Amino acid sequence: MVDRKKEEAAMETVLNQLHKHCISLHDDTIKAYVDHFMKVLNHLIVLMKEEDVLFKAMYRRMSGAGSYYDGLKVGKPEEFDVDIVIRLPVSYEEITIVSNRSVPPAFTKVQITTKAMDLLRQRPDWASTYRSMDKWRDKDGFLLQSEFRQWVESVVNKALNRLRRSKPNCYELGIQDPDASGRLSQYHISLKKSGPAMTFTVTMIPSNAKVDVDFVPVIEFTHPKWPAGSVRPLSDQLIKAKRTSWFIVPKPKSKTGDADHTLWRLAFHEQERELINDRGTLKPVCRLLKKLRDSCQLNIASYYLKTLFLWEIDANKAPDFWKMKQSHLFMHMLKILQQNLKRGEIKYYWDKHCNLIEGFQEKHKENLVCRLDNIIAHIERNVSESPIVIAEHIRKFCGFRLYTHCRMEEPLALEASEWLNKNSVLCLCEA
């Protein structure tokens, strides 16, 4: 029993070292990247407001989305997601959120009444500000995500055209710091479209460091306005935490030209962030799982992995569940992933009728299951003799190797130190 405790302590120590060296992001580096791209985006928002009075009237804020803002990001801080939050200029009492059998799971339709538009037309600034919204509804009053997305893209392009273009799709921007230094920060910006997102590549001059930012237009709604039908209701916990805003995203259901442009994807970023927050080892283990995915080249989206943790929060209400050791929770979640892939489904947390991996080919799923079977079997077969076996699977992608007889960088708990010294195992040194 004592030896087992020492082995587990050693495993925790090595996993902590993995986090320190090749999973956790350095705060100073992240802050520098975020400061730079937010400076660029804030400048673009100012230009967008100047170029389009409707955008100025409806724009509310930028809201971070994705792994970085969830505290789940691994690897270099080179990709970020930011939502452009829009609020419709009509009474939300005159808006119907349609979620019935005619609407696919994880999507919704938004119907704006004729009364709402008539009231908008009575405004003195209708002609100068809101007239273009007439094109945003179909004949039945349903909001068209295609028209909305094209409008936002046109506003972005008008803003970019205010900048100096050094070559096709490369814009130059200089921003003077507002502080006493008056330092001029210089950037090159390029733009590409991918689904509902516009991806800005921001290059910092003269370092040539680059960051990609997915700039996603979304329309905001607030509880008690909430999708009905099979969508999970907003919990008392989330209402109490004031996580009541949710979004619709202009993401087509079909990638072909025959997409239904009245369908909008549901997004609950604020709620998901609140649910995974303050859950002990949840975030470190999710990052370890993502690093294993990268190391073993498992083609599974980060959101699918996060979704498994959301379901596990539902399944395990005991407050101590998320306090278990990283190695134990890692193996538990690895088996949860394996089981879901064997069943051929990862259910969307907000609507269990949506299978996130529905589009996976059978051969791809079988390959993933086979590889996970081998990883789990190898870990379970060797863990009693080599508690660092989990780290061995993860570290391949990190540029680090496990060496013997190297000095640990930080003091170890006595049990971990005894085991590591006895078995001549190092920690992490650069390859």
Short mmCIF file of C-alpha atoms in Angstrom, two decimals:
data_model
loop_
_atom_site.label_atom_id
_atom_site.label_comp_id
_atom_site.label_asym_id
_atom_site.label_seq_id
_atom_site.Cartn_x
_atom_site.Cartn_y
_atom_site.Cartn_z
CA MET A 1 0.00 0.00 0.00
CA VAL A 2 2.84 2.37 0.91
CA ASP A 3 4.61 1.68 -2.38
CA ARG A 4 1.37 2.32 -4.26
CA LYS A 5 1.05 5.70 -2.57
CA LYS A 6 4.61 6.53 -3.58
CA GLU A 7 3.92 5.45 -7.17
CA GLU A 8 0.80 7.64 -7.34
CA ALA A 9 2.66 10.59 -5.85
CA ALA A 10 5.41 10.10 -8.44
CA MET A 11 2.84 10.01 -11.24
CA GLU A 12 1.22 13.23 -10.01
CA THR A 13 4.63 14.90 -9.85
CA VAL A 14 5.53 13.94 -13.42
CA LEU A 15 2.12 15.08 -14.70
CA ASN A 16 2.63 18.40 -12.93
CA GLN A 17 6.02 18.70 -14.65
CA LEU A 18 4.36 18.01 -18.00
CA HIS A 19 1.94 20.83 -17.31
CA LYS A 20 4.71 23.19 -16.36
CA HIS A 21 6.96 22.49 -19.35
CA CYS A 22 4.72 21.78 -22.30
CA ILE A 23 1.04 22.24 -21.56
CA SER A 24 0.49 25.31 -19.39
CA LEU A 25 0.85 28.59 -21.24
CA HIS A 26 3.19 31.26 -19.92
CA ASP A 27 1.10 34.14 -18.59
CA ASP A 28 3.42 36.89 -19.87
CA THR A 29 3.48 35.44 -23.38
CA ILE A 30 -0.28 35.02 -23.49
CA LYS A 31 -0.90 38.53 -22.20
CA ALA A 32 1.39 39.98 -24.88
CA TYR A 33 -0.44 38.11 -27.67
CA VAL A 34 -3.89 38.98 -26.33
CA ASP A 35 -2.96 42.65 -25.81
CA HIS A 36 -1.74 42.89 -29.40
CA PHE A 37 -4.68 41.27 -31.17
CA MET A 38 -7.27 43.01 -28.97
CA LYS A 39 -5.62 46.33 -29.80
CA VAL A 40 -6.09 45.51 -33.49
CA LEU A 41 -9.69 44.28 -33.08
CA ASN A 42 -10.70 47.32 -31.02
CA HIS A 43 -9.33 49.57 -33.76
CA LEU A 44 -11.27 47.64 -36.40
CA ILE A 45 -14.49 47.90 -34.37
CA VAL A 46 -14.07 51.69 -34.29
CA LEU A 47 -13.68 51.72 -38.08
CA MET A 48 -16.70 49.41 -38.52
CA LYS A 49 -18.86 51.77 -36.45
CA GLU A 50 -17.71 54.70 -38.57
CA GLU A 51 -18.44 52.84 -41.79
CA ASP A 52 -21.90 51.48 -40.95
CA VAL A 53 -24.55 53.19 -38.81
CA LEU A 54 -26.53 49.95 -38.41
CA PHE A 55 -23.49 48.18 -36.99
CA LYS A 56 -22.91 51.11 -34.63
CA ALA A 57 -26.52 50.86 -33.42
CA MET A 58 -26.49 47.09 -32.83
CA TYR A 59 -22.92 46.30 -31.71
CA ARG A 60 -22.65 45.52 -28.01
CA ARG A 61 -19.24 44.05 -27.24
CA MET A 62 -16.60 41.49 -28.09
CA SER A 63 -16.76 38.25 -26.12
CA GLY A 64 -13.99 35.67 -25.89
CA ALA A 65 -14.83 32.11 -26.90
CA GLY A 66 -12.97 28.84 -27.27
CA SER A 67 -10.21 27.04 -25.40
CA TYR A 68 -8.14 30.02 -24.28
CA TYR A 69 -11.03 31.79 -22.57
CA ASP A 70 -12.22 28.48 -21.08
CA GLY A 71 -8.77 27.89 -19.56
CA LEU A 72 -8.34 24.72 -21.64
CA LYS A 73 -5.84 25.82 -24.28
CA VAL A 74 -2.70 23.78 -24.93
CA GLY A 75 0.23 24.57 -27.20
CA LYS A 76 1.33 27.95 -28.42
CA PRO A 77 -0.98 30.97 -27.99
CA GLU A 78 -1.43 31.43 -31.73
CA GLU A 79 -5.18 30.81 -32.24
CA PHE A 80 -8.07 32.57 -30.54
CA ASP A 81 -11.83 32.95 -30.96
CA VAL A 82 -13.70 36.21 -30.42
CA ASP A 83 -17.45 36.76 -30.86
CA ILE A 84 -18.84 40.06 -32.16
CA VAL A 85 -21.99 40.37 -30.08
CA ILE A 86 -24.96 41.99 -31.83
CA ARG A 87 -28.31 42.91 -30.26
CA LEU A 88 -31.32 43.21 -32.57
CA PRO A 89 -32.99 46.66 -32.45
CA VAL A 90 -36.52 45.32 -31.98
CA SER A 91 -38.61 44.30 -28.98
CA TYR A 92 -37.55 40.77 -28.06
CA GLU A 93 -41.13 40.10 -26.99
CA GLU A 94 -41.91 40.17 -30.71
CA ILE A 95 -39.34 37.45 -31.46
CA THR A 96 -40.14 33.74 -31.46
CA ILE A 97 -37.40 31.15 -30.94
CA VAL A 98 -38.54 28.17 -32.98
CA SER A 99 -37.37 24.77 -31.72
CA ASN A 100 -39.62 21.99 -32.95
CA ARG A 101 -39.39 18.82 -34.99
CA SER A 102 -38.83 20.78 -38.18
CA VAL A 103 -35.62 22.25 -36.73
CA PRO A 104 -32.52 20.01 -36.48
CA PRO A 105 -31.02 19.48 -33.00
CA ALA A 106 -28.50 22.17 -31.91
CA PHE A 107 -30.10 24.67 -34.31
CA THR A 108 -32.97 27.11 -34.09
CA LYS A 109 -35.03 29.46 -36.22
CA VAL A 110 -35.78 33.04 -35.23
CA GLN A 111 -39.05 34.62 -36.33
CA ILE A 112 -39.51 38.38 -36.08
CA THR A 113 -43.13 39.55 -36.23
CA THR A 114 -44.42 42.06 -38.74
CA LYS A 115 -45.43 44.23 -35.77
CA ALA A 116 -41.80 44.45 -34.62
CA MET A 117 -40.66 45.59 -38.05
CA ASP A 118 -43.56 48.06 -38.37
CA LEU A 119 -42.54 49.66 -35.06
CA LEU A 120 -38.96 49.88 -36.31
CA ARG A 121 -40.13 51.54 -39.53
CA GLN A 122 -41.84 54.26 -37.48
CA ARG A 123 -38.53 55.41 -36.05
CA PRO A 124 -37.25 58.69 -37.52
CA ASP A 125 -33.88 57.07 -38.30
CA TRP A 126 -35.41 54.09 -40.12
CA ALA A 127 -34.29 55.18 -43.58
CA SER A 128 -30.81 56.27 -42.51
CA THR A 129 -30.04 53.37 -40.16
CA TYR A 130 -32.30 50.31 -40.26
CA ARG A 131 -33.71 49.99 -43.78
CA SER A 132 -31.18 47.33 -44.83
CA MET A 133 -32.67 44.97 -42.21
CA ASP A 134 -35.66 44.51 -44.53
CA LYS A 135 -33.56 41.97 -46.43
CA TRP A 136 -32.79 39.95 -43.31
CA ARG A 137 -36.20 38.22 -43.14
CA ASP A 138 -37.82 35.81 -45.53
CA LYS A 139 -41.50 36.05 -46.52
CA ASP A 140 -42.54 34.28 -43.28
CA GLY A 141 -40.52 36.58 -41.05
CA PHE A 142 -37.67 34.15 -40.35
CA LEU A 143 -34.26 35.71 -39.83
CA LEU A 144 -31.82 34.78 -42.62
CA GLN A 145 -28.35 33.97 -41.34
CA SER A 146 -26.93 34.24 -44.86
CA GLU A 147 -28.02 37.90 -45.18
CA PHE A 148 -26.78 38.72 -41.68
CA ARG A 149 -23.41 37.10 -42.30
CA GLN A 150 -22.94 38.86 -45.64
CA TRP A 151 -23.79 42.20 -44.03
CA VAL A 152 -21.16 41.75 -41.28
CA GLU A 153 -18.57 40.68 -43.86
CA SER A 154 -19.29 43.79 -45.93
CA VAL A 155 -18.80 46.01 -42.87
CA VAL A 156 -15.49 44.31 -42.08
CA ASN A 157 -14.30 44.77 -45.66
CA LYS A 158 -15.23 48.46 -45.61
CA ALA A 159 -13.24 48.89 -42.40
CA LEU A 160 -10.21 47.11 -43.85
CA ASN A 161 -10.35 49.27 -46.96
CA ARG A 162 -9.69 52.26 -44.72
CA LEU A 163 -6.21 50.84 -44.10
CA ARG A 164 -3.17 50.99 -46.35
CA ARG A 165 -2.87 47.87 -48.49
CA SER A 166 0.73 46.85 -49.15
CA LYS A 167 -0.26 43.87 -51.34
CA PRO A 168 -3.42 41.84 -52.04
CA ASN A 169 -5.10 40.86 -48.76
CA CYS A 170 -2.37 42.44 -46.65
CA TYR A 171 -3.27 45.58 -44.73
CA GLU A 172 -0.95 47.75 -42.65
CA LEU A 173 -2.00 49.23 -39.33
CA GLY A 174 -0.11 51.44 -36.91
CA ILE A 175 -1.59 52.08 -33.46
CA GLN A 176 -0.14 54.59 -31.05
CA ASP A 177 -0.25 53.58 -27.40
CA PRO A 178 -2.43 55.93 -25.33
CA ASP A 179 0.04 56.00 -22.43
CA ALA A 180 2.86 58.49 -21.96
CA SER A 181 5.27 56.43 -24.05
CA GLY A 182 3.33 57.13 -27.24
CA ARG A 183 4.90 54.01 -28.72
CA LEU A 184 3.71 53.03 -32.19
CA SER A 185 2.75 49.36 -32.57
CA GLN A 186 2.72 48.15 -36.17
CA TYR A 187 0.84 45.21 -37.67
CA HIS A 188 0.08 43.46 -40.93
CA ILE A 189 -3.44 42.05 -41.21
CA SER A 190 -4.85 39.50 -43.65
CA LEU A 191 -8.36 38.04 -43.79
CA LYS A 192 -9.86 34.72 -44.85
CA LYS A 193 -13.39 33.33 -44.47
CA SER A 194 -14.22 29.98 -42.90
CA GLY A 195 -17.88 29.18 -42.22
CA PRO A 196 -19.39 31.89 -40.02
CA ALA A 197 -15.95 33.06 -38.90
CA MET A 198 -13.70 35.63 -40.47
CA THR A 199 -10.14 34.70 -39.56
CA PHE A 200 -7.73 37.57 -39.12
CA THR A 201 -4.03 36.76 -39.25
CA VAL A 202 -2.32 39.50 -37.27
CA THR A 203 1.45 39.78 -37.78
CA MET A 204 3.36 41.86 -35.27
CA ILE A 205 6.11 44.03 -36.73
CA PRO A 206 9.11 43.70 -36.52
CA SER A 207 9.06 40.36 -34.62
CA ASN A 208 6.90 38.66 -37.31
CA ALA A 209 5.05 36.78 -34.56
CA LYS A 210 1.62 35.77 -35.86
CA VAL A 211 -1.73 35.07 -34.27
CA ASP A 212 -4.95 33.87 -35.94
CA VAL A 213 -8.19 35.24 -34.54
CA ASP A 214 -11.58 33.82 -35.55
CA PHE A 215 -13.93 36.81 -35.56
CA VAL A 216 -17.47 35.36 -35.30
CA PRO A 217 -20.65 37.49 -35.55
CA VAL A 218 -23.36 36.34 -33.12
CA ILE A 219 -26.79 37.62 -32.07
CA GLU A 220 -27.43 37.78 -28.34
CA PHE A 221 -30.50 36.63 -26.44
CA THR A 222 -31.08 36.62 -22.69
CA HIS A 223 -33.02 34.26 -20.44
CA PRO A 224 -36.00 33.93 -19.97
CA LYS A 225 -35.97 34.01 -23.77
CA TRP A 226 -34.70 30.45 -24.28
CA PRO A 227 -35.00 27.69 -26.90
CA ALA A 228 -37.84 25.28 -26.15
CA GLY A 229 -38.26 21.69 -27.25
CA SER A 230 -35.38 19.31 -26.56
CA VAL A 231 -32.88 22.00 -25.53
CA ARG A 232 -31.72 21.67 -21.92
CA PRO A 233 -33.37 24.34 -19.70
CA LEU A 234 -31.17 26.90 -17.98
CA SER A 235 -30.36 25.65 -14.48
CA ASP A 236 -30.91 27.60 -11.27
CA GLN A 237 -27.14 27.47 -10.72
CA LEU A 238 -26.49 29.33 -13.98
CA ILE A 239 -29.30 31.83 -13.39
CA LYS A 240 -27.90 32.57 -9.93
CA ALA A 241 -24.44 33.04 -11.46
CA LYS A 242 -26.01 35.49 -13.97
CA ARG A 243 -24.92 33.38 -16.94
CA THR A 244 -28.10 34.11 -18.85
CA SER A 245 -26.85 35.38 -22.23
CA TRP A 246 -26.74 32.95 -25.13
CA PHE A 247 -26.06 33.32 -28.83
CA ILE A 248 -27.17 32.24 -32.25
CA VAL A 249 -24.42 31.80 -34.83
CA PRO A 250 -24.87 32.16 -38.61
CA LYS A 251 -23.44 28.71 -39.31
CA PRO A 252 -25.08 26.80 -42.18
CA LYS A 253 -26.43 23.33 -41.40
CA SER A 254 -25.30 22.04 -44.78
CA LYS A 255 -21.95 22.70 -46.44
CA THR A 256 -23.61 22.46 -49.84
CA GLY A 257 -25.39 25.25 -51.66
CA ASP A 258 -28.87 24.00 -50.68
CA ALA A 259 -28.52 24.99 -47.00
CA ASP A 260 -31.57 26.27 -45.13
CA HIS A 261 -30.58 29.88 -44.45
CA THR A 262 -33.17 30.26 -41.70
CA LEU A 263 -31.24 27.84 -39.46
CA TRP A 264 -28.91 29.26 -36.80
CA ARG A 265 -26.51 27.30 -34.62
CA LEU A 266 -27.04 27.58 -30.86
CA ALA A 267 -24.09 28.64 -28.68
CA PHE A 268 -23.86 28.67 -24.88
CA HIS A 269 -20.29 29.83 -24.25
CA GLU A 270 -20.96 31.66 -20.98
CA GLN A 271 -22.86 28.75 -19.47
CA GLU A 272 -20.22 26.17 -20.41
CA ARG A 273 -17.43 28.32 -18.97
CA GLU A 274 -19.30 28.63 -15.69
CA LEU A 275 -20.00 24.89 -15.49
CA ILE A 276 -16.34 23.84 -15.85
CA ASN A 277 -15.01 26.55 -13.55
CA ASP A 278 -13.76 25.71 -10.03
CA ARG A 279 -13.87 21.96 -10.66
CA GLY A 280 -10.53 20.95 -9.17
CA THR A 281 -8.58 18.77 -11.60
CA LEU A 282 -11.08 19.10 -14.47
CA LYS A 283 -9.15 21.70 -16.47
CA PRO A 284 -5.67 20.17 -15.99
CA VAL A 285 -6.99 16.74 -17.00
CA CYS A 286 -8.85 18.13 -20.02
CA ARG A 287 -5.59 19.77 -21.13
CA LEU A 288 -3.74 16.46 -20.63
CA LEU A 289 -6.36 14.68 -22.73
CA LYS A 290 -5.99 17.28 -25.49
CA LYS A 291 -2.21 16.88 -25.38
CA LEU A 292 -2.57 13.11 -25.68
CA ARG A 293 -4.84 13.68 -28.68
CA ASP A 294 -2.15 15.83 -30.30
CA SER A 295 0.65 13.43 -29.38
CA CYS A 296 -1.17 10.43 -30.85
CA GLN A 297 -2.68 12.43 -33.73
CA LEU A 298 -6.26 11.54 -32.82
CA ASN A 299 -8.59 13.59 -35.00
CA ILE A 300 -11.09 14.71 -32.33
CA ALA A 301 -12.19 18.33 -31.94
CA SER A 302 -11.41 20.08 -28.66
CA TYR A 303 -15.09 20.91 -28.21
CA TYR A 304 -15.99 17.22 -28.30
CA LEU A 305 -13.56 16.54 -25.45
CA LYS A 306 -14.93 19.44 -23.42
CA THR A 307 -18.44 18.10 -24.01
CA LEU A 308 -17.50 14.80 -22.32
CA PHE A 309 -16.50 16.74 -19.21
CA LEU A 310 -19.81 18.65 -19.25
CA TRP A 311 -21.73 15.37 -19.25
CA GLU A 312 -19.51 14.04 -16.46
CA ILE A 313 -20.36 17.09 -14.34
CA ASP A 314 -24.01 16.05 -14.67
CA ALA A 315 -23.24 12.44 -13.83
CA ASN A 316 -21.11 13.16 -10.74
CA LYS A 317 -22.66 15.58 -8.28
CA ALA A 318 -20.41 14.60 -5.35
CA PRO A 319 -18.20 17.63 -4.51
CA ASP A 320 -15.10 15.43 -4.08
CA PHE A 321 -15.31 13.86 -7.54
CA TRP A 322 -13.26 16.61 -9.20
CA LYS A 323 -10.69 16.51 -6.41
CA MET A 324 -9.42 13.07 -7.41
CA LYS A 325 -5.83 12.70 -8.57
CA GLN A 326 -5.07 13.81 -12.12
CA SER A 327 -3.90 10.33 -13.12
CA HIS A 328 -7.15 8.72 -11.90
CA LEU A 329 -9.40 11.30 -13.57
CA PHE A 330 -7.32 11.13 -16.75
CA MET A 331 -7.86 7.36 -17.04
CA HIS A 332 -11.55 7.75 -16.19
CA MET A 333 -12.09 10.35 -18.93
CA LEU A 334 -9.96 8.41 -21.42
CA LYS A 335 -12.30 5.44 -20.92
CA ILE A 336 -15.34 7.72 -21.22
CA LEU A 337 -14.00 8.89 -24.60
CA GLN A 338 -13.36 5.30 -25.64
CA GLN A 339 -16.90 4.23 -24.66
CA ASN A 340 -18.52 7.12 -26.52
CA LEU A 341 -16.56 6.36 -29.69
CA LYS A 342 -17.50 2.68 -29.45
CA ARG A 343 -21.17 3.72 -29.28
CA GLY A 344 -20.54 6.04 -32.21
CA GLU A 345 -21.85 9.16 -30.50
CA ILE A 346 -20.86 12.14 -28.41
CA LYS A 347 -24.12 13.85 -27.52
CA TYR A 348 -24.28 17.64 -27.60
CA TYR A 349 -24.62 18.72 -23.99
CA TRP A 350 -27.46 21.18 -24.66
CA ASP A 351 -29.48 18.85 -26.87
CA LYS A 352 -28.88 15.12 -26.54
CA HIS A 353 -30.59 14.50 -29.86
CA CYS A 354 -27.56 16.00 -31.61
CA ASN A 355 -24.65 13.61 -32.17
CA LEU A 356 -21.50 15.70 -32.54
CA ILE A 357 -19.61 12.91 -34.32
CA GLU A 358 -22.46 11.94 -36.63
CA GLY A 359 -20.29 12.91 -39.59
CA PHE A 360 -17.41 10.60 -38.62
CA GLN A 361 -16.89 7.79 -41.09
CA GLU A 362 -17.17 4.30 -39.61
CA LYS A 363 -13.56 3.49 -40.48
CA HIS A 364 -12.37 6.63 -38.71
CA LYS A 365 -14.30 5.74 -35.55
CA GLU A 366 -12.97 2.18 -35.60
CA ASN A 367 -9.42 3.49 -35.96
CA LEU A 368 -9.84 5.87 -33.01
CA VAL A 369 -11.31 3.11 -30.82
CA CYS A 370 -8.51 0.71 -31.73
CA ARG A 371 -5.82 3.26 -30.88
CA LEU A 372 -7.49 4.17 -27.59
CA ASP A 373 -7.84 0.47 -26.72
CA ASN A 374 -4.09 0.06 -27.21
CA ILE A 375 -3.22 3.19 -25.19
CA ILE A 376 -5.47 2.21 -22.28
CA ALA A 377 -4.20 -1.40 -22.29
CA HIS A 378 -0.57 -0.25 -22.36
CA ILE A 379 -1.08 2.16 -19.47
CA GLU A 380 -2.96 -0.37 -17.32
CA ARG A 381 -0.41 -3.09 -18.06
CA ASN A 382 2.57 -0.95 -17.10
CA VAL A 383 1.33 1.55 -14.54
CA SER A 384 2.21 -0.55 -11.50
CA GLU A 385 5.86 -0.80 -12.57
CA SER A 386 6.16 2.59 -14.26
CA PRO A 387 3.84 5.30 -12.94
CA ILE A 388 5.22 7.68 -15.58
CA VAL A 389 3.59 5.65 -18.36
CA ILE A 390 0.83 8.25 -18.89
CA ALA A 391 3.45 10.96 -19.30
CA GLU A 392 5.30 8.79 -21.82
CA HIS A 393 2.24 8.80 -24.09
CA ILE A 394 1.71 12.55 -23.76
CA ARG A 395 5.28 13.85 -23.92
CA LYS A 396 5.94 12.69 -27.52
CA PHE A 397 4.35 15.86 -28.87
CA CYS A 398 6.10 18.14 -26.38
CA GLY A 399 9.72 18.09 -27.52
CA PHE A 400 10.79 16.63 -24.16
CA ARG A 401 12.20 13.27 -23.17
CA LEU A 402 12.17 11.35 -19.93
CA TYR A 403 15.73 10.90 -18.67
CA THR A 404 17.21 9.18 -15.65
CA HIS A 405 19.37 10.73 -12.96
CA CYS A 406 18.38 14.34 -13.72
CA ARG A 407 17.77 16.87 -11.00
CA MET A 408 14.15 17.79 -10.38
CA GLU A 409 13.42 21.47 -10.82
CA GLU A 410 11.24 21.76 -7.76
CA PRO A 411 11.03 20.11 -4.33
CA LEU A 412 9.06 16.87 -4.36
CA ALA A 413 6.66 15.50 -1.82
CA LEU A 414 8.55 12.91 0.21
CA GLU A 415 6.61 9.95 -1.21
CA ALA A 416 7.20 11.04 -4.81
CA SER A 417 10.87 11.75 -4.15
CA GLU A 418 11.42 8.32 -2.60
CA TRP A 419 9.83 6.51 -5.54
CA LEU A 420 11.62 8.53 -8.21
CA ASN A 421 15.00 8.19 -6.52
CA LYS A 422 14.52 4.47 -5.96
CA ASN A 423 13.61 3.89 -9.59
CA SER A 424 16.10 6.37 -11.10
CA VAL A 425 13.44 8.24 -13.06
CA LEU A 426 13.82 11.75 -14.13
CA CYS A 427 11.51 14.30 -15.03
CA LEU A 428 11.59 16.40 -18.16
CA CYS A 429 14.62 17.65 -20.01
CA GLU A 430 14.54 19.25 -23.44
CA ALA A 431 15.09 16.86 -26.33
#
